[in-house]
Coordinates of C-alpha atoms in Angstrom, one line a residue:
Chain A
M23 CA -19.7 -32.7 -41.5
S24 CA -22.8 -34.7 -42.0
R25 CA -26.2 -33.5 -40.8
A26 CA -27.9 -36.0 -38.4
G27 CA -30.9 -38.0 -39.9
G28 CA -33.4 -40.6 -39.2
G29 CA -32.1 -43.8 -40.9
G30 CA -28.7 -45.8 -39.6
D31 CA -26.7 -44.9 -42.9
V32 CA -27.8 -41.3 -43.0
Y33 CA -24.7 -40.4 -40.8
N34 CA -22.4 -41.3 -43.6
S35 CA -20.8 -38.6 -45.3
P36 CA -21.7 -38.5 -49.1
T37 CA -18.1 -37.1 -49.9
A38 CA -16.4 -39.9 -47.8
H39 CA -14.3 -42.3 -50.1
G40 CA -12.2 -45.4 -49.4
D41 CA -11.7 -47.8 -46.5
H42 CA -10.4 -45.3 -44.0
S43 CA -13.3 -43.0 -44.6
I44 CA -15.8 -46.0 -44.0
A45 CA -14.0 -46.7 -40.9
A46 CA -14.0 -43.1 -39.7
N47 CA -17.8 -42.9 -40.5
D48 CA -18.4 -46.1 -38.5
I49 CA -16.8 -44.8 -35.5
R50 CA -18.6 -41.4 -35.8
N51 CA -21.9 -43.3 -36.3
V52 CA -21.2 -45.1 -32.9
I53 CA -20.6 -41.9 -31.2
I54 CA -23.4 -40.2 -32.7
R55 CA -25.8 -43.0 -31.7
W56 CA -24.3 -43.2 -28.2
V57 CA -24.6 -39.4 -27.7
M58 CA -28.3 -39.4 -29.2
H59 CA -29.2 -42.3 -26.8
P60 CA -31.9 -41.2 -24.4
S61 CA -29.9 -42.9 -21.4
A62 CA -26.9 -40.6 -22.2
R63 CA -28.9 -37.5 -21.8
W64 CA -28.3 -37.1 -18.1
L65 CA -24.8 -38.6 -18.1
P66 CA -22.8 -35.3 -18.5
L67 CA -25.0 -33.5 -15.8
L68 CA -24.6 -36.4 -13.5
L69 CA -20.8 -36.3 -14.0
A70 CA -20.4 -32.6 -13.5
C71 CA -22.6 -32.8 -10.4
A72 CA -20.6 -35.8 -9.1
A73 CA -17.4 -33.5 -9.7
V74 CA -18.9 -30.6 -7.8
V75 CA -19.9 -33.0 -4.7
A76 CA -16.6 -34.7 -4.7
A77 CA -14.8 -31.2 -4.7
G78 CA -17.0 -30.0 -1.9
A79 CA -16.2 -33.1 0.3
R80 CA -12.4 -32.3 -0.2
W81 CA -12.5 -28.3 -0.1
P82 CA -9.0 -27.5 1.0
D83 CA -10.1 -23.6 1.9
G84 CA -7.6 -20.9 1.1
P85 CA -8.2 -17.7 -0.8
A86 CA -11.2 -17.5 -3.0
R87 CA -9.0 -16.3 -6.2
Q88 CA -7.3 -19.7 -6.5
Y89 CA -10.8 -21.5 -7.1
V90 CA -11.8 -19.1 -10.0
L91 CA -10.6 -21.4 -12.9
W92 CA -12.2 -24.4 -11.2
G93 CA -15.4 -22.2 -10.8
V94 CA -15.5 -21.2 -14.5
L95 CA -15.0 -24.9 -15.6
T96 CA -17.5 -26.2 -13.2
G97 CA -20.1 -23.5 -14.3
L98 CA -19.3 -24.3 -18.1
S99 CA -19.8 -28.0 -17.5
L100 CA -23.1 -27.6 -15.5
L101 CA -24.5 -25.2 -18.0
A102 CA -23.5 -27.3 -21.0
A103 CA -25.0 -30.5 -19.4
A104 CA -28.2 -28.7 -18.6
A105 CA -28.4 -27.6 -22.1
R106 CA -27.9 -31.1 -23.3
V107 CA -30.7 -32.4 -21.1
L108 CA -33.1 -29.6 -22.2
D109 CA -32.5 -29.9 -25.8
R110 CA -35.0 -32.6 -26.9
R111 CA -35.0 -32.0 -30.7
P112 CA -33.8 -35.4 -32.2
R113 CA -32.3 -33.8 -35.2
D114 CA -29.7 -31.8 -33.4
A115 CA -27.1 -34.4 -33.3
L116 CA -24.2 -31.9 -33.8
V117 CA -25.4 -29.4 -31.0
I118 CA -26.1 -32.3 -28.6
G119 CA -22.7 -33.8 -29.5
V120 CA -20.9 -30.5 -28.9
L121 CA -22.6 -29.8 -25.6
S122 CA -21.9 -33.2 -24.2
L123 CA -18.2 -32.7 -25.2
V124 CA -18.1 -29.4 -23.8
S125 CA -19.6 -30.5 -20.5
V126 CA -17.3 -33.6 -20.3
L127 CA -14.1 -31.7 -20.9
A128 CA -15.0 -28.8 -18.8
T129 CA -15.7 -31.3 -16.0
V130 CA -12.4 -33.1 -16.6
G131 CA -10.5 -29.6 -16.6
G132 CA -12.4 -28.3 -13.6
W133 CA -11.4 -31.7 -11.7
L134 CA -7.7 -31.6 -12.7
T135 CA -7.7 -27.7 -11.6
F136 CA -9.1 -28.6 -8.3
Q137 CA -6.7 -31.3 -7.9
Q138 CA -3.9 -28.9 -8.6
V139 CA -5.3 -26.6 -6.0
V140 CA -5.5 -29.4 -3.5
A141 CA -1.9 -30.3 -4.0
H142 CA -0.2 -26.8 -4.5
G143 CA -2.9 -24.3 -3.6
E144 CA -2.7 -21.6 -0.9
I145 CA -3.7 -22.7 2.6
D146 CA -4.9 -20.0 5.1
V147 CA -3.5 -20.6 8.4
T148 CA -3.9 -17.1 10.0
G149 CA -6.2 -18.5 12.8
Q150 CA -3.5 -21.0 13.8
V151 CA -0.7 -18.6 14.4
R152 CA 0.2 -18.6 18.1
T153 CA 2.0 -15.6 19.5
E154 CA 4.7 -16.3 22.2
G155 CA 6.2 -13.3 24.1
R156 CA 5.2 -10.3 26.4
Q157 CA 3.6 -7.3 24.6
P158 CA 3.8 -4.5 24.1
L159 CA 7.1 -4.2 22.3
D160 CA 9.5 -1.3 22.3
E161 CA 12.9 -0.3 21.1
E162 CA 14.5 -0.2 24.7
A163 CA 13.8 -3.5 26.2
H164 CA 15.2 -5.5 23.4
R165 CA 12.3 -8.1 24.0
T166 CA 11.3 -10.3 20.7
L167 CA 8.1 -11.8 20.0
T168 CA 7.7 -15.2 18.4
L169 CA 4.9 -16.4 15.9
R170 CA 4.5 -20.0 15.9
L171 CA 2.7 -22.5 13.4
D172 CA 2.4 -26.0 15.0
A173 CA 2.2 -29.4 13.3
P174 CA -1.5 -29.5 12.5
A175 CA -1.4 -26.1 10.6
L176 CA 1.4 -27.8 8.6
A177 CA -0.4 -31.0 7.8
E178 CA -0.6 -30.2 3.9
P179 CA 2.9 -29.9 2.7
R180 CA 4.0 -26.4 1.2
D181 CA 7.3 -24.9 0.7
A182 CA 6.7 -21.4 1.6
L183 CA 4.9 -19.2 4.5
R184 CA 3.6 -15.6 3.6
L185 CA 3.1 -13.7 6.7
T186 CA 1.2 -10.2 7.0
L187 CA 1.9 -8.3 10.1
A188 CA -0.2 -5.5 11.8
I189 CA 1.7 -3.2 14.0
A190 CA -0.4 -0.8 16.1
D191 CA 0.2 1.9 18.7
H192 CA -0.3 0.2 22.3
D193 CA -2.2 3.2 23.2
P194 CA -4.3 4.6 20.4
A195 CA -5.1 7.8 22.6
G196 CA -1.5 8.7 22.8
P197 CA 0.9 10.0 20.2
T198 CA 1.3 7.7 17.2
C199 CA 4.5 5.9 16.4
L200 CA 3.3 4.1 13.1
P201 CA 5.6 6.2 10.9
D202 CA 8.7 5.3 12.7
T203 CA 8.0 1.7 13.3
R204 CA 9.2 -1.4 11.3
A205 CA 9.9 -5.0 12.4
T206 CA 12.6 -7.6 11.4
L207 CA 11.1 -10.9 10.9
S208 CA 13.4 -14.0 10.8
L209 CA 12.7 -17.7 10.5
L210 CA 13.8 -19.6 13.5
T211 CA 12.9 -23.1 12.3
S212 CA 16.1 -25.2 12.2
G213 CA 17.2 -26.5 8.8
A214 CA 16.0 -23.5 7.1
A215 CA 17.9 -20.0 6.5
A216 CA 16.8 -17.2 8.8
Q217 CA 15.8 -14.9 5.8
P218 CA 15.5 -11.8 7.9
T219 CA 13.2 -9.5 6.2
D220 CA 12.1 -5.9 7.3
V221 CA 8.4 -4.9 7.2
R222 CA 6.3 -1.8 7.9
P223 CA 3.2 -1.9 9.6
G224 CA 0.7 -4.0 7.6
G225 CA 3.6 -5.2 5.3
T226 CA 4.3 -8.9 4.1
A227 CA 7.1 -11.3 4.4
D228 CA 7.6 -14.4 2.4
F229 CA 9.6 -17.3 3.9
S230 CA 10.9 -20.4 2.1
L231 CA 10.3 -23.3 4.5
G232 CA 12.6 -25.8 3.1
A233 CA 12.3 -29.6 4.4
R234 CA 9.1 -30.2 6.2
A235 CA 9.2 -29.1 9.6
G236 CA 7.1 -30.2 12.7
A237 CA 6.6 -26.4 13.7
V238 CA 7.4 -23.1 12.1
R239 CA 8.6 -20.3 14.4
I240 CA 9.3 -16.6 13.2
G241 CA 11.0 -14.2 15.6
V242 CA 9.8 -10.6 15.6
R243 CA 12.1 -7.8 16.5
L244 CA 10.6 -4.2 16.7
H245 CA 12.5 -1.1 15.4
T246 CA 10.7 2.2 16.6
A247 CA 11.2 5.7 17.9
R248 CA 12.3 6.4 21.7
G249 CA 9.5 5.9 24.1
C250 CA 7.1 3.9 21.5
R251 CA 5.3 1.0 22.7
M252 CA 3.6 -1.2 19.9
D253 CA 1.3 -4.3 19.6
V254 CA 2.3 -6.8 17.0
R255 CA -0.1 -9.5 15.7
A256 CA -0.3 -11.7 12.5
T257 CA -3.2 -10.6 10.3
G258 CA -2.5 -13.1 7.6
A259 CA -0.5 -16.5 7.3
V260 CA -0.8 -18.2 4.2
L261 CA 1.1 -21.5 3.2
H262 CA 2.0 -21.9 -0.5
D263 CA 4.2 -23.5 -3.0
K264 CA 6.7 -21.0 -4.5
Chain B
M24 CA -72.7 14.1 -20.7
T25 CA -69.7 13.9 -23.0
T26 CA -69.5 11.4 -25.9
G27 CA -66.3 8.9 -26.1
A28 CA -64.9 11.2 -28.9
A29 CA -64.9 14.2 -26.6
R30 CA -63.4 12.2 -23.9
A31 CA -60.4 11.0 -25.9
P32 CA -58.5 14.3 -26.3
H33 CA -59.1 15.2 -22.7
G34 CA -57.8 11.9 -21.6
R35 CA -54.7 12.3 -23.9
R36 CA -54.0 15.9 -22.4
R37 CA -54.4 14.3 -18.9
A38 CA -51.9 11.5 -19.9
R39 CA -49.5 14.3 -21.2
R40 CA -49.8 16.3 -18.0
H41 CA -49.0 13.1 -15.9
R42 CA -45.8 12.5 -18.1
A43 CA -44.8 16.1 -17.5
L44 CA -45.2 15.8 -13.8
A45 CA -43.5 12.6 -13.7
A46 CA -40.5 13.8 -15.9
A47 CA -40.3 17.0 -13.5
A48 CA -40.3 14.9 -10.5
L49 CA -37.5 12.6 -12.0
A50 CA -35.6 15.7 -12.8
T51 CA -35.9 17.0 -9.2
L52 CA -34.7 13.6 -7.8
A53 CA -31.8 13.6 -10.2
A54 CA -30.7 17.1 -9.2
S55 CA -31.1 16.2 -5.6
A56 CA -29.1 13.0 -6.1
A57 CA -26.5 15.1 -7.9
A58 CA -26.4 17.6 -4.9
C59 CA -26.1 14.6 -2.4
G60 CA -23.4 13.2 -4.5
T61 CA -21.0 16.3 -4.2
S62 CA -19.2 15.0 -1.2
E63 CA -16.6 18.1 -0.9
P64 CA -18.4 21.1 0.6
P65 CA -17.1 24.5 -0.4
S66 CA -13.5 25.3 0.4
L67 CA -12.5 26.6 3.8
F68 CA -10.4 29.2 2.0
A69 CA -12.9 30.5 -0.3
S70 CA -13.8 33.6 1.6
G71 CA -10.2 34.3 2.3
K72 CA -10.8 34.2 6.2
V73 CA -10.5 31.1 8.2
S74 CA -11.5 30.8 11.8
V75 CA -8.6 29.2 13.7
G76 CA -8.7 27.9 17.3
A77 CA -5.6 28.4 19.3
K78 CA -4.3 28.5 22.8
N79 CA -4.0 31.7 24.7
D80 CA -2.1 30.5 27.9
Q81 CA 0.9 29.0 26.4
P82 CA 3.9 31.6 25.8
G83 CA 6.0 30.5 22.9
T84 CA 3.4 28.3 21.2
G85 CA 0.0 30.1 21.6
V86 CA -0.5 33.1 23.8
V87 CA -2.4 36.3 23.9
H88 CA -1.0 39.6 25.1
T89 CA -3.0 42.7 24.8
Y90 CA -5.5 41.0 22.6
K91 CA -2.8 39.7 20.2
F92 CA -2.0 36.1 19.5
S93 CA 1.5 35.2 19.2
G94 CA 3.6 31.9 19.5
F95 CA 4.9 29.2 17.0
D96 CA 1.4 27.9 16.4
I97 CA 0.2 31.2 15.4
T98 CA 3.2 31.9 13.0
V99 CA 2.6 28.4 11.4
A100 CA -1.1 29.1 10.9
R101 CA -0.2 32.5 9.3
Q102 CA 2.6 31.2 6.9
I103 CA 0.6 28.1 5.9
L104 CA -2.7 30.0 5.5
A105 CA -1.0 32.7 3.5
S106 CA 0.4 30.1 1.1
V107 CA -3.3 29.0 0.1
G108 CA -4.5 32.5 -0.3
A109 CA -6.1 32.9 3.3
E110 CA -5.7 34.6 6.5
P111 CA -6.6 33.3 10.1
D112 CA -9.2 34.7 12.3
F113 CA -7.9 33.5 15.8
G114 CA -10.1 32.4 18.6
I115 CA -9.3 31.0 22.1
V116 CA -10.0 27.3 22.5
P117 CA -9.1 25.3 25.6
S118 CA -7.2 22.1 25.3
E119 CA -10.3 19.8 26.2
D120 CA -12.4 21.6 23.5
R121 CA -10.1 21.3 20.6
S122 CA -11.9 18.5 18.8
A123 CA -15.4 19.7 19.8
V124 CA -15.0 23.1 18.1
L125 CA -14.4 21.4 14.9
T126 CA -16.9 18.8 15.1
G127 CA -19.4 21.4 16.2
K128 CA -18.3 23.7 13.3
K129 CA -17.5 26.4 15.6
K130 CA -13.8 26.9 14.1
D131 CA -12.5 25.8 10.7
L132 CA -9.1 24.9 11.9
V133 CA -7.3 24.2 15.1
V134 CA -3.7 25.1 15.6
A135 CA -3.1 24.6 19.2
T136 CA -0.2 22.0 19.9
F137 CA -2.8 19.5 19.0
S138 CA -1.2 16.1 18.9
I139 CA -2.0 13.7 16.2
T140 CA -3.1 10.2 17.5
V141 CA -4.8 7.3 15.9
D142 CA -8.0 7.9 17.9
R143 CA -8.1 11.7 16.9
M144 CA -7.4 10.6 13.2
K145 CA -10.8 8.7 13.2
E146 CA -12.8 11.8 13.9
L147 CA -10.7 14.6 12.4
D148 CA -8.3 15.2 9.6
F149 CA -4.8 16.5 10.3
A150 CA -2.1 18.3 8.1
G151 CA 1.0 17.8 9.8
P152 CA 3.1 17.6 11.8
Y153 CA 4.5 20.8 11.9
A154 CA 6.6 20.2 15.1
S155 CA 7.5 17.1 17.0
T156 CA 8.3 16.9 20.7
Y157 CA 8.7 14.7 23.7
Q158 CA 6.8 14.9 27.1
G159 CA 9.0 16.6 29.8
I160 CA 9.2 18.0 33.4
L161 CA 9.0 21.4 34.6
V162 CA 10.2 22.3 38.0
R163 CA 11.0 25.1 40.0
R164 CA 14.6 26.4 39.2
N165 CA 16.2 25.8 42.6
D166 CA 14.7 22.5 43.0
H167 CA 17.1 19.8 42.1
R168 CA 15.4 16.7 43.5
I169 CA 14.2 15.5 39.9
R170 CA 16.9 14.3 37.6
K171 CA 16.0 10.8 36.4
P172 CA 12.4 9.3 35.9
D173 CA 12.4 7.4 39.3
D174 CA 12.9 10.7 41.1
L175 CA 9.5 11.5 40.2
F176 CA 8.0 8.5 42.2
G177 CA 5.8 10.0 45.2
K178 CA 5.9 13.5 43.8
R179 CA 3.0 15.5 42.9
V180 CA 2.8 16.1 39.1
C181 CA 0.2 18.5 37.8
T182 CA -1.3 18.0 34.1
W183 CA -4.5 19.5 32.7
P184 CA -7.4 17.5 30.8
G185 CA -7.6 16.8 27.1
T186 CA -3.8 16.4 26.5
T187 CA -1.9 13.4 25.7
S188 CA 0.6 14.2 28.5
A189 CA -2.4 13.1 31.0
T190 CA -2.9 10.0 29.1
T191 CA 0.7 9.1 29.1
L192 CA 1.2 9.3 32.9
E193 CA -1.8 7.3 33.5
G194 CA 0.0 4.2 32.5
P195 CA 0.6 1.4 34.9
E196 CA 4.5 2.0 34.8
Y197 CA 3.9 5.4 36.3
S198 CA 1.5 4.6 38.8
R199 CA 3.9 5.4 41.6
I200 CA 3.8 9.1 40.4
A201 CA 1.1 11.2 42.2
V202 CA -0.3 12.7 39.0
Y203 CA -3.3 15.2 39.5
E204 CA -5.1 17.3 37.1
R205 CA -6.0 21.0 37.2
P206 CA -8.5 22.7 34.6
D207 CA -5.6 24.3 32.7
A208 CA -2.0 25.0 32.3
S209 CA -2.3 28.4 34.2
S210 CA -3.7 26.5 37.2
C211 CA -0.7 24.0 37.2
L212 CA 1.8 26.8 36.8
A213 CA 0.2 28.5 39.9
D214 CA 0.4 25.3 41.9
L215 CA 4.0 25.0 41.0
K216 CA 5.2 28.5 41.5
V217 CA 3.1 30.2 44.0
K218 CA 1.2 27.5 46.0
K219 CA 3.9 25.1 45.9
V220 CA 1.6 22.3 46.1
A221 CA 3.0 20.6 43.0
D222 CA 6.5 19.4 42.7
A223 CA 6.5 19.4 38.8
V224 CA 4.2 20.3 35.9
S225 CA 4.3 17.6 32.9
T226 CA 3.4 18.2 29.4
D227 CA 5.3 18.8 26.0
Q228 CA 8.8 20.0 26.3
M229 CA 7.9 22.6 23.6
I230 CA 5.2 24.0 25.9
L231 CA 7.3 23.7 28.9
Y232 CA 10.1 25.6 27.4
G233 CA 7.6 28.3 26.4
F234 CA 6.8 28.5 30.0
T235 CA 10.1 29.0 31.0
Q236 CA 10.5 32.2 28.8
E237 CA 7.9 34.1 30.7
N238 CA 8.8 32.3 34.2
P239 CA 12.6 32.6 34.7
D240 CA 11.9 30.9 38.2
L241 CA 11.1 27.8 36.3
R242 CA 13.2 25.2 34.3
V243 CA 12.8 22.1 32.0
V244 CA 14.7 19.1 33.5
P245 CA 17.3 18.3 30.9
D246 CA 17.1 14.7 29.2
L247 CA 14.1 13.5 31.1
T248 CA 11.3 12.6 28.8
Y249 CA 8.2 10.3 29.0
G250 CA 6.4 8.5 26.4
S251 CA 6.8 8.8 22.8
A252 CA 7.2 12.1 20.5
N253 CA 4.0 14.2 20.1
H254 CA 3.4 15.3 16.5
Y255 CA 1.5 18.6 16.3
G256 CA -0.9 19.0 13.4
I257 CA -3.3 21.5 12.1
A258 CA -6.6 20.1 12.7
M259 CA -9.8 20.3 10.7
N260 CA -13.2 18.6 10.3
K261 CA -13.4 15.7 8.1
G262 CA -14.9 16.1 4.7
H263 CA -12.4 18.9 3.4
R264 CA -9.8 16.6 1.8
K265 CA -8.9 19.0 -0.8
D266 CA -8.3 21.8 1.6
C267 CA -6.4 19.4 3.8
L268 CA -4.1 18.3 1.0
R269 CA -3.4 21.9 0.1
L270 CA -2.3 22.6 3.6
R271 CA -0.1 19.4 3.7
D272 CA 1.8 20.5 0.5
A273 CA 2.2 24.0 2.0
L274 CA 3.2 22.6 5.2
R275 CA 5.8 20.1 3.7
E276 CA 7.5 22.9 2.1
Y277 CA 7.5 25.2 4.9
V278 CA 8.9 22.5 7.3
G279 CA 11.6 21.9 4.9
S280 CA 12.6 25.5 4.6
N281 CA 14.8 27.8 6.6
T282 CA 11.8 29.9 7.4
W283 CA 10.6 27.2 9.8
S284 CA 13.9 27.0 11.6
H285 CA 13.8 31.0 11.8
D286 CA 10.2 31.0 13.0
F287 CA 10.7 28.2 15.6
S288 CA 13.7 29.8 17.2
T289 CA 12.0 33.3 17.1
S290 CA 9.0 32.0 19.1
L291 CA 10.6 29.4 21.2
W292 CA 14.2 31.1 21.7
S293 CA 14.7 29.1 24.8
I294 CA 14.9 25.7 23.1
P295 CA 17.9 26.4 21.0
K296 CA 19.6 27.8 24.0
A297 CA 19.1 24.5 25.9
D298 CA 19.3 21.9 23.0
P299 CA 22.1 22.1 20.4
T300 CA 20.4 19.6 18.3
W301 CA 17.0 21.3 18.5
E302 CA 16.4 21.3 14.6
T303 CA 16.7 17.4 14.2
D304 CA 14.7 17.0 17.5
Y305 CA 11.8 19.2 16.9
R306 CA 11.7 19.3 12.8
P307 CA 9.4 16.8 11.7
R308 CA 10.4 14.3 8.7
E309 CA 8.7 14.7 5.2
E310 CA 7.8 11.0 5.4
T311 CA 6.1 11.7 8.9
I312 CA 4.1 14.7 7.3
D313 CA 3.0 12.1 4.4
A314 CA 2.2 9.4 6.8
L315 CA -0.1 11.5 9.1
S316 CA -1.6 14.1 6.9
C317 CA -5.3 14.0 5.6
R318 CA -5.7 10.4 6.6
D319 CA -8.3 8.3 8.8
R320 CA -5.3 6.1 10.0
P321 CA -1.5 6.5 9.9
S322 CA 0.0 5.1 6.8
A323 CA 3.2 3.1 7.4

């Protein structure tokens, strides 16, 4: 690759030959001139910042781990763009070109990653799970509990729900029943299979939601030892795409 | 007056002394930090003698006759400690003081029909259970008024403080039972047998069957239980996890062996007589031992 220099034809490679080489050199010269232009110095940083602001405005929440790649790419784009701004040496065309390119590519990659999270990422709806039915639950009364997610929680379409269930002794001062307790969870939403799943206290069940439904209902049936009375609640509810 | 040349070596010596002092201070700090970092205190079994709190007024589980302790709790303590190379030094602990003697470091272990609960697991470590039992009802032998749960409504039922039995009968579903507390088991038995001011005594069936062994004029009402199963554990202060895990391993082996059945039926001979399925009813499962032993809360 040629070294950047002062005059207009300095960018031409001394080893280039033929029409194609001349055309390629012309294109490269145009790019390098554009990259080196004082007005282009701030462009990658502005682009990266705009992407960050746009992402912040549309932030869909959900677990932090799904934003790791976006975070890395955004950080890279901002760093490269900042380095591009700070590098004021007029002869560093190669370095400046690489920094600009890395920043722009990282910004674009970050934006695409963010769009992927927006469209298919996990959505934490734990706070929107409503519990219907009387507690505590026991084995003898054959009572069930229903966990319900209403339409507002399901605004973003996802095809599965991961539910984490906490089961605790109703009276923590009494004998504990946790080792003998489990629950069967079944999807009660019409149009989807029940998918009965046994979970231990603190366990997780994953349900395919199928077609988009107005609300999701999950029945909880407790299995425990004689005389045990337990409280059940959802400690995690995450919509996701399988 | 000293010259600059004369002061220079003196200054260097002082600097060396300061460096040496600083190094010594750093070494002391490092040693203290290392000592603080050692979370596990010396083993409870190091001396070969372990102070154990036990009950003295519960025939069959923990009782003292002519200064000698006997009962299933006592046998369990002896068996388990023997397998870790130690022997128990028993002392009497009332029910309501079982946690306090451990947190106050007056006893190393408590083996005293002490039920494992979520609340107690926050404060103490348990190795267990070594036995599981439901709460039952003890009545006078010739009193046949109480046969089913509703029969207890309006009756005076004696319990004593510091037990899960008292807690269970405090629930709203038992509000129609006239539950009252006496200081200890002996007072409740006196109320039932002698004074006849109590219609029944309620605590764990294992303890009640033990009472019937020394009080033939009393009986446990069959098939009448309250609440969930109590799981008895060997309790210790937190901070001795290695010791706790050694006890758990020894207990797991003991509970699964014929020795457990032999010891149980020897101490609590009235239970096999009354309950043909006593081994499955009172013997804990290995998974339950794993779920409740040496933890801050039960594992599922």
